Amino acid sequence: MKSEIHPEYHMITVKMTDGSEFQTRSTWGAEGETLNLDVDPKSHPAWTGGNRNLIDTGGRIDRFNKRFGGLTLGKK
């Protein structure tokens, strides 16, 4: 392997949406930093059966609905 082309792995803390935390090795951030998740397997509809809504960070859903809300895709 070539030296100094691979990212450095270090320990970080991952904080889930329910407040639980775990430590893992990652190339994200710096040693000891905390990665706060907005969506994880405990809150994403793909894993929860669609019973929960996604968190709308920054009004993205509102902007999408304002821009494309009147669009219909039916045959005439």
Short mmCIF file of N, CA, C and O in Angstrom, two decimals:
data_model
loop_
_atom_site.label_atom_id
_atom_site.label_comp_id
_atom_site.label_asym_id
_atom_site.label_seq_id
_atom_site.Cartn_x
_atom_site.Cartn_y
_atom_site.Cartn_z
N MET A 1 0.83 -1.19 0.00
CA MET A 1 0.00 0.00 0.00
C MET A 1 0.87 1.25 0.00
O MET A 1 1.93 1.27 0.61
N LYS A 2 0.38 2.28 -0.66
CA LYS A 2 1.07 3.55 -0.65
C LYS A 2 0.86 4.23 0.70
O LYS A 2 -0.22 4.14 1.27
N SER A 3 1.87 4.87 1.19
CA SER A 3 1.74 5.56 2.48
C SER A 3 1.11 6.92 2.29
O SER A 3 1.21 7.54 1.24
N GLU A 4 0.40 7.38 3.31
CA GLU A 4 -0.20 8.71 3.41
C GLU A 4 -1.29 9.00 2.36
O GLU A 4 -1.52 10.15 2.02
N ILE A 5 -1.96 7.96 1.81
CA ILE A 5 -3.09 8.22 0.92
C ILE A 5 -4.40 7.76 1.54
O ILE A 5 -5.46 8.05 1.03
N HIS A 6 -4.31 7.04 2.65
CA HIS A 6 -5.50 6.52 3.30
C HIS A 6 -5.93 7.44 4.43
O HIS A 6 -5.10 8.01 5.14
N PRO A 7 -7.24 7.62 4.63
CA PRO A 7 -7.70 8.49 5.72
C PRO A 7 -7.35 7.90 7.08
O PRO A 7 -7.23 6.68 7.23
N GLU A 8 -7.23 8.77 8.05
CA GLU A 8 -6.89 8.34 9.41
C GLU A 8 -8.15 7.95 10.17
O GLU A 8 -9.12 8.69 10.23
N TYR A 9 -8.15 6.75 10.74
CA TYR A 9 -9.27 6.30 11.56
C TYR A 9 -9.03 6.72 13.01
O TYR A 9 -7.89 6.68 13.48
N HIS A 10 -10.10 7.11 13.69
CA HIS A 10 -10.02 7.50 15.09
C HIS A 10 -11.37 7.23 15.73
O HIS A 10 -12.36 6.95 15.06
N MET A 11 -11.44 7.33 17.04
CA MET A 11 -12.67 7.05 17.79
C MET A 11 -13.53 8.31 17.84
O MET A 11 -13.04 9.40 18.14
N ILE A 12 -14.83 8.14 17.51
CA ILE A 12 -15.81 9.22 17.65
C ILE A 12 -17.02 8.67 18.41
O ILE A 12 -17.18 7.46 18.55
N THR A 13 -17.88 9.57 18.88
CA THR A 13 -19.12 9.19 19.53
C THR A 13 -20.27 9.53 18.58
O THR A 13 -20.31 10.62 18.03
N VAL A 14 -21.18 8.59 18.38
CA VAL A 14 -22.36 8.80 17.54
C VAL A 14 -23.56 8.92 18.45
O VAL A 14 -23.81 8.04 19.28
N LYS A 15 -24.32 10.04 18.33
CA LYS A 15 -25.49 10.28 19.15
C LYS A 15 -26.74 10.08 18.29
O LYS A 15 -26.94 10.77 17.31
N MET A 16 -27.59 9.11 18.68
CA MET A 16 -28.80 8.79 17.94
C MET A 16 -29.88 9.82 18.25
O MET A 16 -29.75 10.64 19.15
N THR A 17 -31.01 9.78 17.51
CA THR A 17 -32.08 10.75 17.70
C THR A 17 -32.77 10.61 19.04
O THR A 17 -33.35 11.57 19.54
N ASP A 18 -32.72 9.42 19.65
CA ASP A 18 -33.36 9.22 20.96
C ASP A 18 -32.43 9.57 22.12
O ASP A 18 -32.80 9.43 23.27
N GLY A 19 -31.21 10.03 21.82
CA GLY A 19 -30.27 10.42 22.86
C GLY A 19 -29.24 9.37 23.23
O GLY A 19 -28.28 9.66 23.93
N SER A 20 -29.44 8.13 22.79
CA SER A 20 -28.46 7.09 23.09
C SER A 20 -27.19 7.34 22.28
O SER A 20 -27.22 7.96 21.21
N GLU A 21 -26.08 6.88 22.80
CA GLU A 21 -24.77 7.11 22.19
C GLU A 21 -23.99 5.82 22.11
O GLU A 21 -24.19 4.91 22.90
N PHE A 22 -23.09 5.75 21.13
CA PHE A 22 -22.13 4.65 21.06
C PHE A 22 -20.85 5.17 20.43
O PHE A 22 -20.84 6.20 19.76
N GLN A 23 -19.77 4.47 20.67
CA GLN A 23 -18.48 4.86 20.11
C GLN A 23 -18.11 3.92 18.99
O GLN A 23 -18.40 2.72 19.04
N THR A 24 -17.48 4.48 17.96
CA THR A 24 -17.05 3.70 16.82
C THR A 24 -15.82 4.35 16.21
O THR A 24 -15.49 5.49 16.51
N ARG A 25 -15.15 3.60 15.35
CA ARG A 25 -14.02 4.15 14.61
C ARG A 25 -14.54 4.74 13.31
O ARG A 25 -15.42 4.19 12.68
N SER A 26 -13.99 5.91 12.91
CA SER A 26 -14.48 6.59 11.72
C SER A 26 -13.41 7.49 11.16
O SER A 26 -12.44 7.82 11.82
N THR A 27 -13.61 7.90 9.90
CA THR A 27 -12.75 8.92 9.30
C THR A 27 -13.39 10.29 9.42
O THR A 27 -12.78 11.29 9.05
N TRP A 28 -14.63 10.37 9.94
CA TRP A 28 -15.35 11.64 10.09
C TRP A 28 -14.78 12.45 11.25
O TRP A 28 -14.46 11.91 12.30
N GLY A 29 -14.66 13.75 11.09
CA GLY A 29 -14.28 14.63 12.18
C GLY A 29 -12.90 14.36 12.73
O GLY A 29 -12.01 13.91 12.02
N ALA A 30 -12.75 14.66 14.02
CA ALA A 30 -11.48 14.47 14.70
C ALA A 30 -11.69 13.56 15.90
O ALA A 30 -12.81 13.28 16.31
N GLU A 31 -10.62 13.09 16.47
CA GLU A 31 -10.65 12.21 17.63
C GLU A 31 -11.51 12.80 18.74
O GLU A 31 -11.34 13.97 19.11
N GLY A 32 -12.50 12.03 19.23
CA GLY A 32 -13.31 12.45 20.35
C GLY A 32 -14.52 13.30 20.01
O GLY A 32 -15.30 13.63 20.91
N GLU A 33 -14.73 13.67 18.76
CA GLU A 33 -15.90 14.49 18.39
C GLU A 33 -17.18 13.66 18.45
O GLU A 33 -17.14 12.43 18.42
N THR A 34 -18.32 14.35 18.51
CA THR A 34 -19.63 13.70 18.55
C THR A 34 -20.38 13.99 17.26
O THR A 34 -20.54 15.14 16.88
N LEU A 35 -20.87 12.93 16.61
CA LEU A 35 -21.68 13.03 15.39
C LEU A 35 -23.14 12.91 15.81
O LEU A 35 -23.57 11.87 16.31
N ASN A 36 -23.92 14.00 15.67
CA ASN A 36 -25.34 14.01 16.02
C ASN A 36 -26.16 13.67 14.79
O ASN A 36 -26.11 14.38 13.79
N LEU A 37 -26.92 12.57 14.84
CA LEU A 37 -27.70 12.13 13.70
C LEU A 37 -29.07 12.79 13.69
O LEU A 37 -29.72 12.92 14.72
N ASP A 38 -29.53 13.22 12.51
CA ASP A 38 -30.89 13.75 12.32
C ASP A 38 -31.85 12.61 12.02
O ASP A 38 -33.02 12.66 12.40
N VAL A 39 -31.39 11.61 11.29
CA VAL A 39 -32.20 10.46 10.91
C VAL A 39 -31.36 9.21 11.18
O VAL A 39 -30.20 9.16 10.82
N ASP A 40 -31.96 8.23 11.83
CA ASP A 40 -31.27 6.97 12.08
C ASP A 40 -32.29 5.83 11.99
O ASP A 40 -33.47 6.08 11.75
N PRO A 41 -31.88 4.59 12.15
CA PRO A 41 -32.82 3.47 12.02
C PRO A 41 -33.98 3.52 13.02
O PRO A 41 -35.01 2.90 12.79
N LYS A 42 -33.85 4.27 14.09
CA LYS A 42 -34.94 4.37 15.06
C LYS A 42 -35.99 5.39 14.66
O LYS A 42 -37.08 5.40 15.20
N SER A 43 -35.68 6.28 13.69
CA SER A 43 -36.63 7.32 13.30
C SER A 43 -36.97 7.33 11.81
O SER A 43 -37.88 8.01 11.41
N HIS A 44 -36.26 6.58 10.98
CA HIS A 44 -36.50 6.60 9.54
C HIS A 44 -37.65 5.67 9.17
O HIS A 44 -37.71 4.54 9.64
N PRO A 45 -38.59 6.14 8.34
CA PRO A 45 -39.76 5.34 7.99
C PRO A 45 -39.43 4.02 7.32
O PRO A 45 -40.20 3.07 7.40
N ALA A 46 -38.29 3.92 6.65
CA ALA A 46 -37.92 2.66 6.00
C ALA A 46 -37.73 1.54 7.02
O ALA A 46 -37.97 0.38 6.71
N TRP A 47 -37.31 1.87 8.24
CA TRP A 47 -37.08 0.87 9.27
C TRP A 47 -38.20 0.82 10.31
O TRP A 47 -38.30 -0.13 11.04
N THR A 48 -39.01 1.87 10.38
CA THR A 48 -40.06 1.91 11.39
C THR A 48 -41.43 1.57 10.83
O THR A 48 -42.41 1.61 11.55
N GLY A 49 -41.52 1.27 9.55
CA GLY A 49 -42.79 0.94 8.94
C GLY A 49 -43.60 2.15 8.53
O GLY A 49 -44.78 2.05 8.26
N GLY A 50 -42.98 3.32 8.46
CA GLY A 50 -43.65 4.52 7.99
C GLY A 50 -44.55 5.18 9.01
O GLY A 50 -45.34 6.04 8.66
N ASN A 51 -44.44 4.83 10.27
CA ASN A 51 -45.31 5.40 11.29
C ASN A 51 -44.85 6.76 11.77
O ASN A 51 -45.59 7.47 12.42
N ARG A 52 -43.65 7.15 11.47
CA ARG A 52 -43.10 8.39 11.97
C ARG A 52 -42.70 9.31 10.83
O ARG A 52 -42.29 8.84 9.77
N ASN A 53 -42.82 10.61 11.01
CA ASN A 53 -42.44 11.57 9.99
C ASN A 53 -40.96 11.89 10.10
O ASN A 53 -40.39 11.90 11.19
N LEU A 54 -40.35 12.22 8.96
CA LEU A 54 -38.97 12.66 8.97
C LEU A 54 -38.88 14.06 9.58
O LEU A 54 -39.81 14.85 9.45
N ILE A 55 -37.77 14.35 10.19
CA ILE A 55 -37.55 15.67 10.76
C ILE A 55 -37.28 16.64 9.61
O ILE A 55 -36.44 16.38 8.75
N ASP A 56 -38.01 17.73 9.54
CA ASP A 56 -37.85 18.72 8.48
C ASP A 56 -36.80 19.73 8.92
O ASP A 56 -37.09 20.70 9.60
N THR A 57 -35.54 19.48 8.53
CA THR A 57 -34.47 20.39 8.91
C THR A 57 -34.33 21.47 7.85
O THR A 57 -34.16 21.19 6.68
N GLY A 58 -34.44 22.70 8.24
CA GLY A 58 -34.25 23.82 7.34
C GLY A 58 -35.41 24.09 6.41
O GLY A 58 -35.25 24.81 5.44
N GLY A 59 -36.60 23.54 6.66
CA GLY A 59 -37.76 23.82 5.83
C GLY A 59 -37.71 23.23 4.43
O GLY A 59 -38.34 23.72 3.51
N ARG A 60 -36.94 22.17 4.24
CA ARG A 60 -36.78 21.58 2.91
C ARG A 60 -38.09 21.04 2.37
O ARG A 60 -38.38 21.18 1.18
N ILE A 61 -38.89 20.43 3.21
CA ILE A 61 -40.16 19.88 2.76
C ILE A 61 -41.10 21.00 2.34
O ILE A 61 -41.77 20.92 1.30
N ASP A 62 -41.16 22.08 3.11
CA ASP A 62 -42.00 23.22 2.75
C ASP A 62 -41.56 23.84 1.43
O ASP A 62 -42.40 24.18 0.59
N ARG A 63 -40.25 23.99 1.23
CA ARG A 63 -39.76 24.55 -0.04
C ARG A 63 -40.11 23.63 -1.21
O ARG A 63 -40.50 24.11 -2.28
N PHE A 64 -39.99 22.32 -1.02
CA PHE A 64 -40.34 21.38 -2.08
C PHE A 64 -41.82 21.48 -2.41
O PHE A 64 -42.20 21.55 -3.59
N ASN A 65 -42.67 21.48 -1.39
CA ASN A 65 -44.12 21.56 -1.62
C ASN A 65 -44.52 22.88 -2.28
O ASN A 65 -45.42 22.91 -3.11
N LYS A 66 -43.87 23.97 -1.91
CA LYS A 66 -44.18 25.26 -2.51
C LYS A 66 -43.80 25.26 -3.99
O LYS A 66 -44.52 25.76 -4.84
N ARG A 67 -42.68 24.62 -4.31
CA ARG A 67 -42.18 24.62 -5.68
C ARG A 67 -42.93 23.62 -6.57
O ARG A 67 -43.23 23.91 -7.71
N PHE A 68 -43.21 22.43 -6.04
CA PHE A 68 -43.78 21.37 -6.86
C PHE A 68 -45.17 20.92 -6.40
O PHE A 68 -45.68 19.91 -6.88
N GLY A 69 -45.79 21.62 -5.48
CA GLY A 69 -47.07 21.22 -4.92
C GLY A 69 -48.20 21.09 -5.92
O GLY A 69 -49.05 20.22 -5.81
N GLY A 70 -48.24 21.91 -6.95
CA GLY A 70 -49.31 21.88 -7.93
C GLY A 70 -49.08 20.93 -9.08
O GLY A 70 -49.91 20.80 -9.98
N LEU A 71 -47.96 20.24 -9.08
CA LEU A 71 -47.61 19.33 -10.17
C LEU A 71 -48.45 18.06 -10.10
O LEU A 71 -48.54 17.43 -9.06
N THR A 72 -49.08 17.69 -11.21
CA THR A 72 -49.82 16.43 -11.27
C THR A 72 -49.21 15.55 -12.33
O THR A 72 -48.75 16.04 -13.37
N LEU A 73 -49.22 14.26 -12.11
CA LEU A 73 -48.57 13.32 -13.02
C LEU A 73 -49.57 12.34 -13.62
O LEU A 73 -49.24 11.21 -13.92
N GLY A 74 -50.82 12.74 -13.78
CA GLY A 74 -51.84 11.85 -14.33
C GLY A 74 -51.98 12.01 -15.83
O GLY A 74 -51.55 13.01 -16.42
N LYS A 75 -52.56 10.98 -16.49
CA LYS A 75 -52.83 11.05 -17.93
C LYS A 75 -54.06 11.89 -18.18
O LYS A 75 -55.01 11.89 -17.40
N LYS A 76 -54.10 12.57 -19.29
CA LYS A 76 -55.24 13.42 -19.63
C LYS A 76 -56.16 12.72 -20.60
O LYS A 76 -55.86 11.91 -21.35
#
